[in-house]
mmCIF file of C-alpha atoms in Angstrom:
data_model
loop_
_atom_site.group_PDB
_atom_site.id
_atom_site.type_symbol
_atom_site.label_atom_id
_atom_site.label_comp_id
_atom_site.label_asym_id
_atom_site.label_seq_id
_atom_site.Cartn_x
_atom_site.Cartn_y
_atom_site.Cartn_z
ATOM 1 C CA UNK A 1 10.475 -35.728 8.607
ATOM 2 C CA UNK A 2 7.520 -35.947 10.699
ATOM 3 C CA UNK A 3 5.428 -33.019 11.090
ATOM 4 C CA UNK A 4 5.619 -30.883 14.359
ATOM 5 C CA UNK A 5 2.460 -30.245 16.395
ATOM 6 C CA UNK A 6 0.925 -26.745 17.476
ATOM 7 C CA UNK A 7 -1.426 -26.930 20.300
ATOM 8 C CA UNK A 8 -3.425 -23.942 19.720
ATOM 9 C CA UNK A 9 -5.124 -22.848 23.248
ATOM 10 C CA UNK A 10 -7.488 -19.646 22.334
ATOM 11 C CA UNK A 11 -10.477 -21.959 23.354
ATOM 12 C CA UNK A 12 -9.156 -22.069 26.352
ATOM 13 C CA UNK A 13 -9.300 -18.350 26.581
ATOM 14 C CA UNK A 14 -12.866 -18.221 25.538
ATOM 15 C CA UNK A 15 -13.993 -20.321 28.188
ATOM 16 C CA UNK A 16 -12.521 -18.069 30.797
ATOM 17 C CA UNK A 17 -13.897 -15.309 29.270
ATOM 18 C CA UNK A 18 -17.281 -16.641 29.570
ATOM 19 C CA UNK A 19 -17.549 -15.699 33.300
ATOM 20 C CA UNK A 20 -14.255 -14.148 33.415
ATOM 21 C CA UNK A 21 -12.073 -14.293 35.929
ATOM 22 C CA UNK A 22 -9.065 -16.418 35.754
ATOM 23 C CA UNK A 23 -10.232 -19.871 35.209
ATOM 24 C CA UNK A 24 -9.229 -21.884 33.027
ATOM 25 C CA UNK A 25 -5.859 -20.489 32.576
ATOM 26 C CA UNK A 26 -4.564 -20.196 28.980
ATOM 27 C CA UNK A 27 -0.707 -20.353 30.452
ATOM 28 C CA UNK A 28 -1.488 -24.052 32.544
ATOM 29 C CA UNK A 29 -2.809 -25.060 29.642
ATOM 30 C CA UNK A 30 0.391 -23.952 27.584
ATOM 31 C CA UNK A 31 2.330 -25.767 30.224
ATOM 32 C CA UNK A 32 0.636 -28.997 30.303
ATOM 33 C CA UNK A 33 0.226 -29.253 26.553
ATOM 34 C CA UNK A 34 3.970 -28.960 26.210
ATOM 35 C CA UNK A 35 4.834 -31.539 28.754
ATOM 36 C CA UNK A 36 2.550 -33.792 26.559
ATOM 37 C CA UNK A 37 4.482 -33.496 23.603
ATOM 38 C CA UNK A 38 3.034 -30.391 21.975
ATOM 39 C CA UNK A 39 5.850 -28.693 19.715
ATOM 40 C CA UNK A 40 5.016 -25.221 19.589
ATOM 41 C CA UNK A 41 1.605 -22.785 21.347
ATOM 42 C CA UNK A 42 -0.235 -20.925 18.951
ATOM 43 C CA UNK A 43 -2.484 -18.346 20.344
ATOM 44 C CA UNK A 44 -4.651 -15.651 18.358
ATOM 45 C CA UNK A 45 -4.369 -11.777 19.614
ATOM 46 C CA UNK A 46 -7.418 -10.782 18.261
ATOM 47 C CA UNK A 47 -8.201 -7.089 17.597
ATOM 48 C CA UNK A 48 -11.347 -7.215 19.684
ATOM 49 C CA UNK A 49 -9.013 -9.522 22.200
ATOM 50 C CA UNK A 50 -12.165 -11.491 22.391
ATOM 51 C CA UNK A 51 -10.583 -14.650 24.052
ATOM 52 C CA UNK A 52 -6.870 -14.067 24.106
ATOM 53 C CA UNK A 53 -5.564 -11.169 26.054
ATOM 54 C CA UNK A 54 -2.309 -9.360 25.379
ATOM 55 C CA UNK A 55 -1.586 -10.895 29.415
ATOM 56 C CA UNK A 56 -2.094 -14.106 28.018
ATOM 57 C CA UNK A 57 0.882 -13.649 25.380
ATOM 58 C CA UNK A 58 3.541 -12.246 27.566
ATOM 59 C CA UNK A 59 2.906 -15.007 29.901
ATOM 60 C CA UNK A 60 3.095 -17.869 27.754
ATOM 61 C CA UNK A 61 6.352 -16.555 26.125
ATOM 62 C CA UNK A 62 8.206 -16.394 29.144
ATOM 63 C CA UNK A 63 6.430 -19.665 30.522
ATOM 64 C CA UNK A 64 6.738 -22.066 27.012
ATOM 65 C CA UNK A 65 10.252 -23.838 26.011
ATOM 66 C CA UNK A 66 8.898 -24.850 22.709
ATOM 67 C CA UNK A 67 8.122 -22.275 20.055
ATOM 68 C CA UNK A 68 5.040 -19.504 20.150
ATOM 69 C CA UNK A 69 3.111 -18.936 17.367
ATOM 70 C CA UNK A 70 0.967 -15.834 17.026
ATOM 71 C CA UNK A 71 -1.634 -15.110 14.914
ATOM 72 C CA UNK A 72 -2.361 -11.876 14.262
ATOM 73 C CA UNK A 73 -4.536 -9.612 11.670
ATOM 74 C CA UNK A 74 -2.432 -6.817 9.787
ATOM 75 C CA UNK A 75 -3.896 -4.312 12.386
ATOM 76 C CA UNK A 76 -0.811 -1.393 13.773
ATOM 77 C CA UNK A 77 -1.583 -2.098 17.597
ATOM 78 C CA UNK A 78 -1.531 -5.819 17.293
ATOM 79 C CA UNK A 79 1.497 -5.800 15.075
ATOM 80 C CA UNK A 80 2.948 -3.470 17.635
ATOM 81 C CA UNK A 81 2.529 -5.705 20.533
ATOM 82 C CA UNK A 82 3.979 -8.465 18.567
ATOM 83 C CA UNK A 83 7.199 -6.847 17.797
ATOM 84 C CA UNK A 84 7.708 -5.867 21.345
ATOM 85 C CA UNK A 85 7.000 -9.320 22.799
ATOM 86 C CA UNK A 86 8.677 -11.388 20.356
ATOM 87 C CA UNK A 87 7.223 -14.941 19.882
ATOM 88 C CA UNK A 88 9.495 -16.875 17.616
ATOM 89 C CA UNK A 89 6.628 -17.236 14.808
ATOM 90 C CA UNK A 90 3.768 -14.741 13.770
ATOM 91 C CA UNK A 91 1.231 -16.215 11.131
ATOM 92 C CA UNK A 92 -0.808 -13.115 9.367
ATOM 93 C CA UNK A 93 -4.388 -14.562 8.868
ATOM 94 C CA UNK A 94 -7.725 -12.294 7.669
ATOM 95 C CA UNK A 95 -9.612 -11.368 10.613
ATOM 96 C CA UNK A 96 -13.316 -9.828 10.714
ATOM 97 C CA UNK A 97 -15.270 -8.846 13.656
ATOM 98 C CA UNK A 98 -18.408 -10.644 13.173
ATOM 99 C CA UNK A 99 -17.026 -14.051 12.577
ATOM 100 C CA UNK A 100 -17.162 -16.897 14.503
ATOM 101 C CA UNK A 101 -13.450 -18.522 13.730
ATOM 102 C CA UNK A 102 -11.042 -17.483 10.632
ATOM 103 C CA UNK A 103 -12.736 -17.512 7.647
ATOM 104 C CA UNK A 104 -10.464 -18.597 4.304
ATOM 105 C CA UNK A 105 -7.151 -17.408 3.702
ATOM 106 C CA UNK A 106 -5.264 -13.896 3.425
ATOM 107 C CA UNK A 107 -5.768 -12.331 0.641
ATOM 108 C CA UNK A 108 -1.882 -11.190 -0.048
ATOM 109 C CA UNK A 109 -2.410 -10.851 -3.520
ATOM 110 C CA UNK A 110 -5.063 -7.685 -3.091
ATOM 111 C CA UNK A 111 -2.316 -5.900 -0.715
ATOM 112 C CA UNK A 112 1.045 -6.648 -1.081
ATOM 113 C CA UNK A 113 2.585 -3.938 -0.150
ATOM 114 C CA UNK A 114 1.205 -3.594 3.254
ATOM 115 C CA UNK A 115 1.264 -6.804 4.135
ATOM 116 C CA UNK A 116 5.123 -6.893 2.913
ATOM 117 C CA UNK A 117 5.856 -4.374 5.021
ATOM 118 C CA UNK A 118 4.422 -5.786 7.959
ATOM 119 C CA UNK A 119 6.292 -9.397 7.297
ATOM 120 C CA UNK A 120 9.571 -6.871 7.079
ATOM 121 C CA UNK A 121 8.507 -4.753 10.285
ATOM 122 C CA UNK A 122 8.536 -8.764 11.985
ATOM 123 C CA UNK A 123 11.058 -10.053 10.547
ATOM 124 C CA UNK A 124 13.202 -6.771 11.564
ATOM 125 C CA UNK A 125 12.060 -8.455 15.041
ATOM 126 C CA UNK A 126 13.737 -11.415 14.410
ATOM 127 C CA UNK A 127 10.314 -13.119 14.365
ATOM 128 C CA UNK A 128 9.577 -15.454 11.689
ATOM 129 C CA UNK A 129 6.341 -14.677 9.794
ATOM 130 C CA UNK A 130 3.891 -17.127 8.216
ATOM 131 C CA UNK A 131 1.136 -16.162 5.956
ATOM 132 C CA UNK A 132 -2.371 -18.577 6.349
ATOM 133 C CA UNK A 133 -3.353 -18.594 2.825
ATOM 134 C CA UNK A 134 -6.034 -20.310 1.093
ATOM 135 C CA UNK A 135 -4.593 -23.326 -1.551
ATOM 136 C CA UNK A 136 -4.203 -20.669 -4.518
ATOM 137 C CA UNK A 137 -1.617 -20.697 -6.664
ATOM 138 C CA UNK A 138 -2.034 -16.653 -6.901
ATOM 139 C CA UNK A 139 -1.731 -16.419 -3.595
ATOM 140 C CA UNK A 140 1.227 -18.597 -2.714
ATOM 141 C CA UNK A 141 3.362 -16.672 -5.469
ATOM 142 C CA UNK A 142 2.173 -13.649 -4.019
ATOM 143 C CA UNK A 143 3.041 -14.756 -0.496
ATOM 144 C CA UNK A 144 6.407 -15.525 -1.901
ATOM 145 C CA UNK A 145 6.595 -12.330 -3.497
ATOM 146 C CA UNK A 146 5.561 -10.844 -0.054
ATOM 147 C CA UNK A 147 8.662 -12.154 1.978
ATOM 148 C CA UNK A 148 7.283 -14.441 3.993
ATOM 149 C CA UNK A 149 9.275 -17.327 5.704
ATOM 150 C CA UNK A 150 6.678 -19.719 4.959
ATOM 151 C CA UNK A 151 2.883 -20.308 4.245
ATOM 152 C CA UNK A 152 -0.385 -21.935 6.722
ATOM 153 C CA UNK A 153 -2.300 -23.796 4.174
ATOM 154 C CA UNK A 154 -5.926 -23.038 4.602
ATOM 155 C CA UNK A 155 -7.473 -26.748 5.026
ATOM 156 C CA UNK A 156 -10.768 -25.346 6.044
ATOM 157 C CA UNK A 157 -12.577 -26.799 2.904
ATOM 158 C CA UNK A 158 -11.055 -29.912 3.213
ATOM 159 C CA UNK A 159 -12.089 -30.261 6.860
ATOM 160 C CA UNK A 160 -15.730 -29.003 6.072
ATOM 161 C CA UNK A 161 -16.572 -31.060 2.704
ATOM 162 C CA UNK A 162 -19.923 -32.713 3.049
ATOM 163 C CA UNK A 163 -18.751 -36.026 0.674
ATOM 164 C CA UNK A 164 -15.738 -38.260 0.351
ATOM 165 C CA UNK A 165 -15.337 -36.716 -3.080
ATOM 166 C CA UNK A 166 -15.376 -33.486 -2.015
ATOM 167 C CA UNK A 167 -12.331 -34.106 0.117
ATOM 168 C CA UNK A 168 -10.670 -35.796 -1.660
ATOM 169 C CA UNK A 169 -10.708 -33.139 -4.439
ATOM 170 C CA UNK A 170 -9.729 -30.585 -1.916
ATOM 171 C CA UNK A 171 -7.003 -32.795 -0.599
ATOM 172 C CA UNK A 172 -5.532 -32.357 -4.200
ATOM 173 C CA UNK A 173 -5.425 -28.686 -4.062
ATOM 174 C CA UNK A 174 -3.961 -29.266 -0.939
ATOM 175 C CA UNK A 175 -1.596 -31.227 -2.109
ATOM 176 C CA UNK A 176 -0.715 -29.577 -5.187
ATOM 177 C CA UNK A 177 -0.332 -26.138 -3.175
ATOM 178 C CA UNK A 178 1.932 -28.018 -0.868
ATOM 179 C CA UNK A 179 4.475 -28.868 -3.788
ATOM 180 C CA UNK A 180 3.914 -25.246 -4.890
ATOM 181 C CA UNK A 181 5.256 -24.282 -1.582
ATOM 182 C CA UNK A 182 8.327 -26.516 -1.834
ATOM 183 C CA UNK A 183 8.920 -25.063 -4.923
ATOM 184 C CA UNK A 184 9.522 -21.527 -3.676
ATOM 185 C CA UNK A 185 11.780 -22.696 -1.044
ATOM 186 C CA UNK A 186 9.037 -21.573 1.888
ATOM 187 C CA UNK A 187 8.198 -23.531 5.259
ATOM 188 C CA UNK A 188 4.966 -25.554 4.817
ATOM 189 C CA UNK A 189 2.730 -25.813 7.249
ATOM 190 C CA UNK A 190 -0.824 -26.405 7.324
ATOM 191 C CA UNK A 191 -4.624 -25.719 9.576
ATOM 192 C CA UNK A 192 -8.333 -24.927 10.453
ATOM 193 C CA UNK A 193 -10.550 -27.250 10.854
ATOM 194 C CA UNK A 194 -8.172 -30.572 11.541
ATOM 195 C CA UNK A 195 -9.654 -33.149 13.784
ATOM 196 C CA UNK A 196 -8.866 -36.486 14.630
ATOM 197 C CA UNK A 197 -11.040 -38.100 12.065
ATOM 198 C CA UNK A 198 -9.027 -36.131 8.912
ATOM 199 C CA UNK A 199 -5.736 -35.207 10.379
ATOM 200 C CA UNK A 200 -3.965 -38.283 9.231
ATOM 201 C CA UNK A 201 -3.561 -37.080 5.637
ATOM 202 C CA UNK A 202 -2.705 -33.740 5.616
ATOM 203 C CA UNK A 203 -0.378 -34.706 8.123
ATOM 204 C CA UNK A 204 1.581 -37.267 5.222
ATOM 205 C CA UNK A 205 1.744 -34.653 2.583
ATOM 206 C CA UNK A 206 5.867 -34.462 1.445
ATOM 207 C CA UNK A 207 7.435 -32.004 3.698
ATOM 208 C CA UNK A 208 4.879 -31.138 6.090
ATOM 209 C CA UNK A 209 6.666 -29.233 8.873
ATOM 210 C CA UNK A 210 4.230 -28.318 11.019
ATOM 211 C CA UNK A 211 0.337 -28.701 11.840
ATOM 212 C CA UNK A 212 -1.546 -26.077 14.136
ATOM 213 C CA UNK A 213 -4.852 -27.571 15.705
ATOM 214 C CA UNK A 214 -7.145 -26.219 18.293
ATOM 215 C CA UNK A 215 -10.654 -26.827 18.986
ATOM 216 C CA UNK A 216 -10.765 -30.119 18.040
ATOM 217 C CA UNK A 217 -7.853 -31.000 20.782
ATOM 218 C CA UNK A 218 -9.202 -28.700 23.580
ATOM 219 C CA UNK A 219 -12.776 -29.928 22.583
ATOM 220 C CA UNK A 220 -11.580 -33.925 23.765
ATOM 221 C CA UNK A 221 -9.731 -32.476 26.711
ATOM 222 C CA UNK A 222 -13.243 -32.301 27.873
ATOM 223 C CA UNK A 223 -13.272 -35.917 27.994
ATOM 224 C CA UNK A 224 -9.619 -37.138 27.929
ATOM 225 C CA UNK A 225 -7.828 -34.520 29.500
ATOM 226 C CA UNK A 226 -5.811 -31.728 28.062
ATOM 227 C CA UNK A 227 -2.936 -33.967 27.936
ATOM 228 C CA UNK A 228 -4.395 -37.247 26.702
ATOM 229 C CA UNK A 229 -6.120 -35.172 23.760
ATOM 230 C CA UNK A 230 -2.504 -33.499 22.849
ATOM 231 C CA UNK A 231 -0.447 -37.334 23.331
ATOM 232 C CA UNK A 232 -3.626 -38.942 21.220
ATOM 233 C CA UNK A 233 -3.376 -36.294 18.409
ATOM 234 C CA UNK A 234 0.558 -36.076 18.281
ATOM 235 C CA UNK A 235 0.316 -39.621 17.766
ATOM 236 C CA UNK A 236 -2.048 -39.526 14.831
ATOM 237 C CA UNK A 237 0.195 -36.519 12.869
ATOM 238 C CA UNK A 238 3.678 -38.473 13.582
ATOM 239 C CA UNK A 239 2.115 -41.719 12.422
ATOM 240 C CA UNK A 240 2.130 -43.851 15.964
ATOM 241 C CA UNK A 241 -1.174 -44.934 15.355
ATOM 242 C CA UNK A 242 -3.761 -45.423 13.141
ATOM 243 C CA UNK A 243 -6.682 -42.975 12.769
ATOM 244 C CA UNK A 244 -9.035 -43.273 15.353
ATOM 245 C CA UNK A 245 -12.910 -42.784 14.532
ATOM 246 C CA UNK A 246 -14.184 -41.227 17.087
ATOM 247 C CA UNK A 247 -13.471 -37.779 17.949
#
């Protein structure tokens, strides 16, 4: 099975919000990412809607054929708008207002209860709901405990390690949280921080479904084109290609 590819367009947002306005348009780039082989949009409704607007969301569910993915913080309004609008997947991920991008996984294990009840209040939806968690073994179980279809393994650490040893001692917790996943029967699927330099082999890890990426894709549509950066890295992840070395 070769892993499925997310095109996650919330940079897209930010530019526009910028100098607001309309340009660029999240929902063109939605479009054209699909026609270039994307498998699924992910898009982040953040509570201080800093990029992505609830607009946004509505519009690229009724405009995408392939699956939308939203992110969203365990936050009532956000959860509200979710269940009312009804993207096929919603991954819970930490969110805090003075960061620059998610920062490390959701900590399910510190409040499982509320966090159940919002995967229940989804699923009730008939959303499926993801949980981004760091490569914890307490977490995972808890995740599992939790209700969750499936689990977004954090790969920020791998994707940030300053030596060669360093990741490759991340990809083993990686790796081992993948088969942990497995294990408990949940959908594995894995981000933050993936490029084209270290996509390659996160995306080879046994029963990899799915792989969300964002900035660094929409960061080479700057020079390749929105759909020349999705075909390039859709390539990589399904193994059509060697890694490339530039980015």
């Amino acid at each position: 099975m070769k892993p499925r590819l997310g095109v996650n367009i919330d940079h897209v947002a930010t530019l526009r919000q910028a100098r607001g306005g309309s340009s660029p348009d999240p929902v063109r780039a939605a479009v054209i990412a699909e026609g270039a082989g994307a498998d699924g949009i992910t898009l982040h409704l953040r509570e201080d809607r800093r990029h992505v607007q609830e607009s946004d969301l509505r519009a690229i569910v009724d405009a995408a054929s392939v699956p939308v993915n939203l992110e969203l913080a365990v936050d009532p309004e956000v959860v509200a708008i979710a269940v009312d609008v009804g993207p096929a997947n919603c991954c819970l991920v930490p969110e805090r207002r003075k960061e620059l991008t998610t920062e490390g996984g959701l900590d399910v294990a510190g409040s499982p209860e509320r966090i159940g009840e919002v995967v229940a209040e989804l699923q009730a939806a008939g959303i499926k709901v993801q949980l981004f968690l760091d490569p914890d073994e307490e977490q995972l179980e808890a995740g599992a405990r939790a209700g969750a279809d499936g689990v977004e393994i954090h790969t920020g650490a791998y994707a940030n390690a300053s030596t060669a040893a360093d990741a490759r001692a991340e990809m083993e917790r990686i790796g081992s949280a993948a088969f942990r996943v497995r294990g408990l029967r949940l959908r594995l699927h894995a981000g933050h921080g993936l490029d084209y330099r270290n996509v390659v082999p996160v995306a080879q890890i046994e029963g990899m479904e799915e792989l969300n990426i964002g900035h660094a894709i929409i960061a080479r549509a700057l020079f390749d084109g929105l759909g020349g950066a999705v075909r390039h890295m859709k390539r990589l992840i399904t193994g059509d290609m060697v890694g490339s070395a530039t980015d």
